[in-house]
Short mmCIF file of C-alpha atoms in Angstrom, two decimals:
data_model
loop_
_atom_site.label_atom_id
_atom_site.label_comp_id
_atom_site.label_asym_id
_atom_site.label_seq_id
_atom_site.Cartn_x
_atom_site.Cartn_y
_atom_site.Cartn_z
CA UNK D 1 17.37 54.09 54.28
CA UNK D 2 19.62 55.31 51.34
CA UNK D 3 17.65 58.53 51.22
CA UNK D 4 20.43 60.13 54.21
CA UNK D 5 22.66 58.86 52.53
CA UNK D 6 24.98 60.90 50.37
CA UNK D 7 25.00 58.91 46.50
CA UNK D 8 28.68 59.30 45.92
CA UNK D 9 29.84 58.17 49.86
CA UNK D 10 27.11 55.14 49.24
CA UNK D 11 27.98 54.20 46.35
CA UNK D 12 31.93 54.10 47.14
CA UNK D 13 31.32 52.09 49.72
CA UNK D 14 28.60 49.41 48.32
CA UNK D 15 31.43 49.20 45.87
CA UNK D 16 34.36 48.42 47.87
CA UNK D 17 32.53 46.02 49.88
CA UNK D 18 31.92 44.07 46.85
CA UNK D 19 35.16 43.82 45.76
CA UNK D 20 36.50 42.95 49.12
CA UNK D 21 33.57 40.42 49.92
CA UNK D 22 34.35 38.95 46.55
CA UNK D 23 37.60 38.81 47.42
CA UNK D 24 36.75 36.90 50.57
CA UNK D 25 34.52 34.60 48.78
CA UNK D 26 37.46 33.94 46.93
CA UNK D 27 40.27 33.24 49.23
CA UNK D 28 38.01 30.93 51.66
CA UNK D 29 34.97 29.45 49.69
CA UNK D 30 36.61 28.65 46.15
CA UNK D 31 39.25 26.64 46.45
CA UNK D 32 37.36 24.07 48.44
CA UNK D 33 34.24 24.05 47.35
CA UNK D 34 34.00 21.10 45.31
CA UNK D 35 35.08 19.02 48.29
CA UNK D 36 33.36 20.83 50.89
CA UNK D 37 30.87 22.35 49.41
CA UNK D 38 28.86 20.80 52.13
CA UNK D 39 30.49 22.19 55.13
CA UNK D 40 28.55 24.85 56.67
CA UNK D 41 32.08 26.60 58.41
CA UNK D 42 33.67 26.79 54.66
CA UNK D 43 31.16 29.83 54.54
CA UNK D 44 31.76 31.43 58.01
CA UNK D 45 33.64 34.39 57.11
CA UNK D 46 31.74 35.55 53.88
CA UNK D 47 28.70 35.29 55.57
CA UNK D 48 29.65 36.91 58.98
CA UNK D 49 31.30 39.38 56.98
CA UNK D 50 28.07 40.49 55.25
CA UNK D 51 25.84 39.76 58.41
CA UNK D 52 28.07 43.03 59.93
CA UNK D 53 28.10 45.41 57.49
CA UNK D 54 24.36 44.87 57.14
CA UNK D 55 23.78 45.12 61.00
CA UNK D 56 26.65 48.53 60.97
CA UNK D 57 25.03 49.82 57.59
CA UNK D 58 21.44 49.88 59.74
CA UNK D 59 23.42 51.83 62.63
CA UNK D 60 25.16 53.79 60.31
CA UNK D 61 21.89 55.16 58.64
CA UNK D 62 20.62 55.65 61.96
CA UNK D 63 23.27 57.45 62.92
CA UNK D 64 22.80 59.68 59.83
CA UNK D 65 19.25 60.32 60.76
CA UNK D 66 19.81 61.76 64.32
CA UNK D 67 21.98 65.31 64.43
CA UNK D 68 25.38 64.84 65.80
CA UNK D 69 25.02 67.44 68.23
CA UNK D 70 22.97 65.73 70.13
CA UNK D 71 26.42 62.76 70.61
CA UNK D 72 28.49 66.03 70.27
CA UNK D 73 27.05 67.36 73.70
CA UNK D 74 27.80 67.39 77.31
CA UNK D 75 29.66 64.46 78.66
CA UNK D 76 28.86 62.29 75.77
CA UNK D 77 32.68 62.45 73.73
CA UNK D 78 34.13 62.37 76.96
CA UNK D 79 32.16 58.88 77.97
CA UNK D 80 33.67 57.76 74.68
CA UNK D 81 37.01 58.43 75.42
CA UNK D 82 36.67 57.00 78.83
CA UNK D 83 35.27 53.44 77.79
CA UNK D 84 38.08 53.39 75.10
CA UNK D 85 40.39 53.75 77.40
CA UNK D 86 39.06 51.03 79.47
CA UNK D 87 38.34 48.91 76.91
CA UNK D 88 42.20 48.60 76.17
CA UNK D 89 43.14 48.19 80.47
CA UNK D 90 40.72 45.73 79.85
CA UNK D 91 43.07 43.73 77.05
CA UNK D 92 46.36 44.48 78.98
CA UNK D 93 45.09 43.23 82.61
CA UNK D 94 43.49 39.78 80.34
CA UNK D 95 47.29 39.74 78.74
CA UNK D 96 48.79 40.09 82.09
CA UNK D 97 46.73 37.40 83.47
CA UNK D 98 46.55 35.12 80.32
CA UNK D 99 50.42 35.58 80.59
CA UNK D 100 50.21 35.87 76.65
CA UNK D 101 53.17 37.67 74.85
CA UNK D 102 50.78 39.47 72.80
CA UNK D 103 46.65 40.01 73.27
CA UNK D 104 44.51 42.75 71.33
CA UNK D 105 41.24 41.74 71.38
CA UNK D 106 38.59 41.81 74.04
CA UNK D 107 36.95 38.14 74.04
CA UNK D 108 38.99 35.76 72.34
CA UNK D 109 39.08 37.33 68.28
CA UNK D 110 35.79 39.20 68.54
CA UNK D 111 36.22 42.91 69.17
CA UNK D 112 39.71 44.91 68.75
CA UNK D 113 39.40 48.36 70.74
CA UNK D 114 41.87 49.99 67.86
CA UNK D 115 39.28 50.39 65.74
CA UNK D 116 36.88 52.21 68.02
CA UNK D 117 39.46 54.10 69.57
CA UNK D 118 39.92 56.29 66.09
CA UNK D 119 36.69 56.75 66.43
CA UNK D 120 36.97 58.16 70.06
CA UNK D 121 39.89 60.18 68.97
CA UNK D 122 38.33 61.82 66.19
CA UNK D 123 35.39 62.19 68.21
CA UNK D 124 37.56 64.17 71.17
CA UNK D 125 39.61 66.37 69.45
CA UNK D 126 36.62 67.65 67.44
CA UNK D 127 34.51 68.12 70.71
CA UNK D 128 37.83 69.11 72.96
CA UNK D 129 39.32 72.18 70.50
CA UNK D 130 35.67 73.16 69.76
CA UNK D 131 34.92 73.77 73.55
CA UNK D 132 38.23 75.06 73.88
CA UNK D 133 38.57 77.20 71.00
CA UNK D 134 41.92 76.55 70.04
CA UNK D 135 45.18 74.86 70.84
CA UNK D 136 47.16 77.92 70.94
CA UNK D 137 47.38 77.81 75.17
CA UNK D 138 49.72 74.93 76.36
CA UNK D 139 47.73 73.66 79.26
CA UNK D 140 45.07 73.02 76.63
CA UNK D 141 47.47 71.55 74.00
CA UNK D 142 48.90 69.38 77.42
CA UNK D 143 45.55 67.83 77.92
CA UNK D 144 44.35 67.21 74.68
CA UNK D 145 47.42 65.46 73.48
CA UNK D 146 46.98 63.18 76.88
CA UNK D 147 44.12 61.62 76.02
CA UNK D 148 45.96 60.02 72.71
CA UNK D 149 49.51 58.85 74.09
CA UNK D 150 47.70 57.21 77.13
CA UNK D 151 45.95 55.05 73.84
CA UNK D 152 49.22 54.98 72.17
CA UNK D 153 50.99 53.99 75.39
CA UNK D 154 48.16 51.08 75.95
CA UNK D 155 48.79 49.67 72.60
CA UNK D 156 52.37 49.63 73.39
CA UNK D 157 51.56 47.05 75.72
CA UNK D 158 49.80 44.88 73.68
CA UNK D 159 52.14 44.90 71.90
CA UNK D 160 50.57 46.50 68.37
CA UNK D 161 53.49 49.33 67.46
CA UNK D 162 51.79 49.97 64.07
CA UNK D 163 48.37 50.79 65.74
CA UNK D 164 50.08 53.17 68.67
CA UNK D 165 52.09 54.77 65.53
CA UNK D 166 49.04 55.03 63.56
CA UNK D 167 47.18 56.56 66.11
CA UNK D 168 49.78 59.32 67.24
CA UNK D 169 49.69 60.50 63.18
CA UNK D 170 46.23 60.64 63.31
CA UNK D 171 46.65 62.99 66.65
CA UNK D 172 49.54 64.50 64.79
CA UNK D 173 47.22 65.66 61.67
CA UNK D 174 43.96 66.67 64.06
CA UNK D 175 46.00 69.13 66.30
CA UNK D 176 47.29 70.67 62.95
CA UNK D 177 44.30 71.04 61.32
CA UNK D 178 43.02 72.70 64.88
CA UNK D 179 45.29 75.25 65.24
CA UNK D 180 48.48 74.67 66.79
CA UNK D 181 50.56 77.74 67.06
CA UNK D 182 53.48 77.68 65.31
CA UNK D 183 56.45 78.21 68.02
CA UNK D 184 55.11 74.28 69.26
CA UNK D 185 56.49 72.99 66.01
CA UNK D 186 60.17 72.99 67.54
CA UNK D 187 59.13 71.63 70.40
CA UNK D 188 56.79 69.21 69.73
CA UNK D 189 57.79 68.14 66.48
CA UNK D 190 61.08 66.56 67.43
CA UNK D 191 59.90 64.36 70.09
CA UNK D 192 56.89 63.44 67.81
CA UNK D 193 59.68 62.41 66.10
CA UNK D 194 62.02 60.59 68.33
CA UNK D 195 58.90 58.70 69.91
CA UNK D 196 57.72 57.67 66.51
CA UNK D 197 61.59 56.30 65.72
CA UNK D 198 61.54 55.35 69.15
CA UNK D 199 58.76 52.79 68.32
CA UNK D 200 59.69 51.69 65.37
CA UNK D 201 63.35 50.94 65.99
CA UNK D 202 63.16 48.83 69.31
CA UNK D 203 63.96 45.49 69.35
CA UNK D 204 61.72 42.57 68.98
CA UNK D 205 59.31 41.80 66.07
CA UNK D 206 59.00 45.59 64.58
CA UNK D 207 62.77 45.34 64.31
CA UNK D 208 62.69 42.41 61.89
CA UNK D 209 60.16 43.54 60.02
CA UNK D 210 62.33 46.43 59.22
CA UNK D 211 64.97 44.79 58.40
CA UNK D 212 62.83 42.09 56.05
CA UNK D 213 61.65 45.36 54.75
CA UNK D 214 65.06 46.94 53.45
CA UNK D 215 65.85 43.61 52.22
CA UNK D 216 63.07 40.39 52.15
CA UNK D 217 65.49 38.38 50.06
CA UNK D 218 67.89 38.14 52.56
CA UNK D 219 65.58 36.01 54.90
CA UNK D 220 63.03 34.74 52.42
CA UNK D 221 61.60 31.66 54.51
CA UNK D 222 61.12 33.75 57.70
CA UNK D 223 60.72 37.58 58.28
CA UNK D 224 61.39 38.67 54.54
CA UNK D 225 58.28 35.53 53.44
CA UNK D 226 55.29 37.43 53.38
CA UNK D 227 56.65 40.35 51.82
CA UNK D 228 57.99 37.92 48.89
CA UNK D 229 54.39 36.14 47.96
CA UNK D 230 52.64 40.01 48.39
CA UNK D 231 54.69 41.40 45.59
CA UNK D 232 54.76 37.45 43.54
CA UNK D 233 50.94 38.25 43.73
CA UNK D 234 51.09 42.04 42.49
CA UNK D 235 53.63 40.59 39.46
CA UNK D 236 51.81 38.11 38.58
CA UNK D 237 48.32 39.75 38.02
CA UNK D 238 49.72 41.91 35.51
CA UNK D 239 47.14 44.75 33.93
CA UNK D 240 43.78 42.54 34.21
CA UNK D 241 44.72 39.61 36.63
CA UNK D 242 44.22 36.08 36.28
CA UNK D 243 40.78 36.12 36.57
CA UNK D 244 38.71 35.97 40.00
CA UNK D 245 38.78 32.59 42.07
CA UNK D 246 42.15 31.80 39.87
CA UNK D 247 44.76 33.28 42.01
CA UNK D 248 47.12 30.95 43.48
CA UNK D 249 48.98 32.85 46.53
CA UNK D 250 46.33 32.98 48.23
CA UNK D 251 46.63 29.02 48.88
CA UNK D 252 48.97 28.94 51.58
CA UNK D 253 51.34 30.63 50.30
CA UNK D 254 50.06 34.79 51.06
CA UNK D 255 49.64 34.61 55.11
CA UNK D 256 46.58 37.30 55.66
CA UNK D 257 45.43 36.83 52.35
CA UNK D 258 42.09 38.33 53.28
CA UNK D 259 42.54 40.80 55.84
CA UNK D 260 45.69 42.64 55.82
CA UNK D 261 47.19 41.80 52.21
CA UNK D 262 43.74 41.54 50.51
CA UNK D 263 45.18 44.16 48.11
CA UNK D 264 47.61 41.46 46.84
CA UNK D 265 45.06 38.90 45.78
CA UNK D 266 43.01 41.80 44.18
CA UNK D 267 45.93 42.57 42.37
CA UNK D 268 46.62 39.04 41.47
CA UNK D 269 42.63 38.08 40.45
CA UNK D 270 41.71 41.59 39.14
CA UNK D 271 45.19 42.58 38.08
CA UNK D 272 46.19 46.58 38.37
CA UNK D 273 43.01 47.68 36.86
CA UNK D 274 41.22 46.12 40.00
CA UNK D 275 43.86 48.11 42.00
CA UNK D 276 42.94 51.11 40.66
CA UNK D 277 39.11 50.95 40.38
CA UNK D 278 39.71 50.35 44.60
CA UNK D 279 41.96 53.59 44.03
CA UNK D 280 39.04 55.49 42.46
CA UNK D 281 36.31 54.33 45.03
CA UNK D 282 38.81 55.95 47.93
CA UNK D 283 39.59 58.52 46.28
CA UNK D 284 35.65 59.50 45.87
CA UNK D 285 35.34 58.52 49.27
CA UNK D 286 37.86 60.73 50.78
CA UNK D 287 37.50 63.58 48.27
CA UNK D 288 33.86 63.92 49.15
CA UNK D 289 34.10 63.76 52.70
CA UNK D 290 37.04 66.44 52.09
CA UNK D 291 35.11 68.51 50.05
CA UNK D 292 31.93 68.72 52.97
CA UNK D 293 34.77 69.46 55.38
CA UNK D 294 36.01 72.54 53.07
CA UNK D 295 32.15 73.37 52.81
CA UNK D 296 30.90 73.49 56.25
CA UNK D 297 30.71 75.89 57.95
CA UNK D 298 31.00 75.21 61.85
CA UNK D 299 34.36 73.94 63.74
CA UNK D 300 33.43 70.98 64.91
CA UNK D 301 31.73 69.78 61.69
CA UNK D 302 35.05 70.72 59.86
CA UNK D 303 36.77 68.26 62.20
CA UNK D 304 34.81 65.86 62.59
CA UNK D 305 35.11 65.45 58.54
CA UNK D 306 38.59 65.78 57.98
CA UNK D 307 39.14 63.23 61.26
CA UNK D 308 36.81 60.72 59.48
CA UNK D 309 38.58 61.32 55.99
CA UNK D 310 41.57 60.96 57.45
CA UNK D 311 41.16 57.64 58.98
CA UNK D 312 40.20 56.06 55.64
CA UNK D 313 43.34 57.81 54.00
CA UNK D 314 45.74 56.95 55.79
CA UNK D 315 44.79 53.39 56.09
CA UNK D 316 44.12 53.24 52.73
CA UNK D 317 47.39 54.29 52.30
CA UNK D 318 49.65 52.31 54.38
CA UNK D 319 48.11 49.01 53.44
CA UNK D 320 48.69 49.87 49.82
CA UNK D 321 52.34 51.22 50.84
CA UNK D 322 53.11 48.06 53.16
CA UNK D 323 51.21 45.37 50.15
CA UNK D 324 53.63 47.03 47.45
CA UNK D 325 56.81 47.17 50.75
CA UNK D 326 56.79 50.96 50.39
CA UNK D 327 56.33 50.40 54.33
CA UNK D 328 57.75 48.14 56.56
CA UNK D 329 55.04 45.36 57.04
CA UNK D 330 52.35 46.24 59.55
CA UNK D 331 48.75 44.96 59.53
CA UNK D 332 46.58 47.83 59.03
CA UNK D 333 42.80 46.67 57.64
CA UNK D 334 41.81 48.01 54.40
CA UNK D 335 38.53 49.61 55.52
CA UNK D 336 35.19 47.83 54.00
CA UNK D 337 37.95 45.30 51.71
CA UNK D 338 39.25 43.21 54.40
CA UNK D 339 37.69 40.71 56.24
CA UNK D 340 37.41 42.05 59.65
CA UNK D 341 34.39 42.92 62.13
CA UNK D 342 35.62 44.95 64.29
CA UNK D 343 37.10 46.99 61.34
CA UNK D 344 34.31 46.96 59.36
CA UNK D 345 32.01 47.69 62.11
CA UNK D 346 33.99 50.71 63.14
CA UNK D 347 34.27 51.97 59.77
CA UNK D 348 30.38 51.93 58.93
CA UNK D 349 29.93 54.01 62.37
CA UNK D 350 32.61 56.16 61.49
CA UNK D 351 30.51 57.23 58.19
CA UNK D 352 27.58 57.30 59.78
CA UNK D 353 28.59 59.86 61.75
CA UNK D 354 30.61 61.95 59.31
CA UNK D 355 27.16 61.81 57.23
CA UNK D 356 25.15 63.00 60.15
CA UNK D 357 27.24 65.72 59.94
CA UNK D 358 27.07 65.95 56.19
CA UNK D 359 23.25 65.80 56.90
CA UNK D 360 23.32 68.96 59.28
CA UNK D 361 25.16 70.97 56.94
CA UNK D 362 22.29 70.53 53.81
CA UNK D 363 19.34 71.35 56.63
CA UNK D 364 20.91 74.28 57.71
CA UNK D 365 21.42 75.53 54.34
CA UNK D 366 17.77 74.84 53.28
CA UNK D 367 16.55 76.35 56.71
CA UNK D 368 14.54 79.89 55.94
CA UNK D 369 15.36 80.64 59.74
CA UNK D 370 19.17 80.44 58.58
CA UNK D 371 20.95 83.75 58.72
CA UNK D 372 23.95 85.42 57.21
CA UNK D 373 26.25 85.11 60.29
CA UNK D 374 28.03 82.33 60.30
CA UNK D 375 31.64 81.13 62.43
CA UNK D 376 34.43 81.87 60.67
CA UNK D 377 35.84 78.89 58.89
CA UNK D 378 38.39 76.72 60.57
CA UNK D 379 42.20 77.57 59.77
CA UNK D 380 45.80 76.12 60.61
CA UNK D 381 47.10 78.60 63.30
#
């Protein structure tokens, strides 16, 4: 199974789910296990956590194994996109019928269509701009930037800001990267712009959180709380941390303390050395995935790459910025860390695909049949 795998992507990613199902272990098994050692639900989440990374590391590999064009083909990325986008009418008509003031997942906690709808975006653009051959027309530019505000707009409803924000920067850096002509950028940038403020600045819960983020200590029990025990956490790990299972935010005190914020209680157990070895592990993670993107050789395996590498940047990035309140506070899963299914899930299909493609560029260069002629590499307009 590891053999289609590339050694530096799989061992990046053994590696952070260690530390994060350590992590778990950690938050949810330790403290009580002398008293409940018993209790078969004390080790729920560890367990389920490694029963779906096994189950998406399986469909991962054997999404490696198959060639992408044959997912890359026909109607296929546009089926995608299409059960996305029902997928989230599905969660808005439940919230409108629930009459909840905020729903996100599609049966009770199970599945959360954010995380598969990277995937589908990643998975249009690359297919879209291929087919097209550029962006540089507007009615194609008008179309393909549909597809992602009709997401963004869904998640509006939910109401998840952060996710609609994070997916209109992701849409942001995929129509760059595919060749967007330059007289758009006054245009387009500016109400990319506006609508991003837009989002973030409108009243209810977003609001707070930006104001808890300027200043936590001014509401300390309420909106500014979490943001207080994150960075207590961070300070008091120090260089190595207080050794794992001996943190003590994470008993009440650190709300999310294994999904969103897991950072914190690696920085409190493991200390900023922990930190940074999960710095390193991305940063071979992305970096390699980069690096086959700058290597291949056809459009949509260029995009395909830099969408995947993308997604685990910029995540990586804005949970580290929101842990350390660089960012206003928005729950954004640290992929293969966090205690999540859906995320994880998505994440392990996500790489299965970008190594499929990884996997098509090293045949193709061993081919004899290959010739000289190649496309022409894949450049900002």
């Amino acid at each position: 199974m590891l053999k289609n795998w590339d050694g530096w992507i799989v061992f990046s990613l053994l590696a952070l789910f260690l530390i994060g199902e350590t992590v778990i272990i950690s938050v949810n098994v330790v403290p009580y296990l002398v008293d409940s050692y018993q209790k078969l639900s004390l080790y729920k989440k560890p367990l389920l956590q490694f029963m779906v990374f096994s189950i998406g590391f399986l469909l991962a590999s054997l999404l490696a194994r198959l060639d992408y064009k044959k997912y890359m083909s026909g109607a296929i990325p546009y089926l995608i996109s299409l059960i996305t986008i029902l997928s989230l009418l599905f969660v808005f008509i439940k919230k409108l019928l629930t009459g909840r003031s905020v729903d996100r997942w599609l049966f009770g906690g199970s599945i959360q269509p954010l995380e598969f709808a990277k995937i589908a975006l990643v998975v249009f653009f690359s297919y879209y701009i291929v087919r097209k051959g550029n962006l540089r027309q507007w009615r194609h530019l008008f179309w393909a930037l549909l597809f992602p505000l009709f997401i963004a707009l869904l998640l509006l409803a939910q109401p998840d800001k952060g996710g609609a924000v994070f997916i209109l920067l992701m849409t942001a850096l995929m129509v760059y990267v595919g060749g967007v002509p330059k007289r758009v950028y006054p245009l387009v940038f500016p109400l990319f712009s506006l609508m991003v403020y837009y989002i973030l600045t409108s009243k209810g819960y977003v609001a707070e959180r930006l104001s808890a983020w300027k200043d936590p200590f001014l509401d300390p029990e309420d909106s500014g709380y979490q943001i207080i025990q994150s960075l207590y956490a961070l300070a008091r790990g120090g260089f190595m941390g207080v050794g794992v299972g001996q943190g003590l935010q994470k008993m009440g005190s650190l709300p999310a303390s294994d999904t969103d914020y897991i950072i914190a209680v690696i920085g409190e157990e493991m200390g900023f050395l922990g930190i940074f070895v999960v710095i390193v592990l991305y940063a071979i993670l992305v970096g390699r995935l980069l690096w086959y993107a700058l290597m291949a050789k056809e459009h949509m395996e260029k995009l395909l790459l830099f969408g995947t590498a993308t997604n685990f940047a910029l995540s990586f990035l804005w949970n580290l910025a929101m842990v350390s309140n660089l960012i206003p506070p928005k729950g954004i899963a640290l992929p293969f860390v966090s205690y999540g299914p859906s995320n994880l899930l998505a994440s392990l299909l996500f790489l299965g695909i970008a190594q499929s493609v990884i996997n098509h560029q090293e045949r193709s260069l061993s081919s004899p049949l290959r010739t000289s002629s190649t496309p022409t590499i894949l450049k900002h307009a």
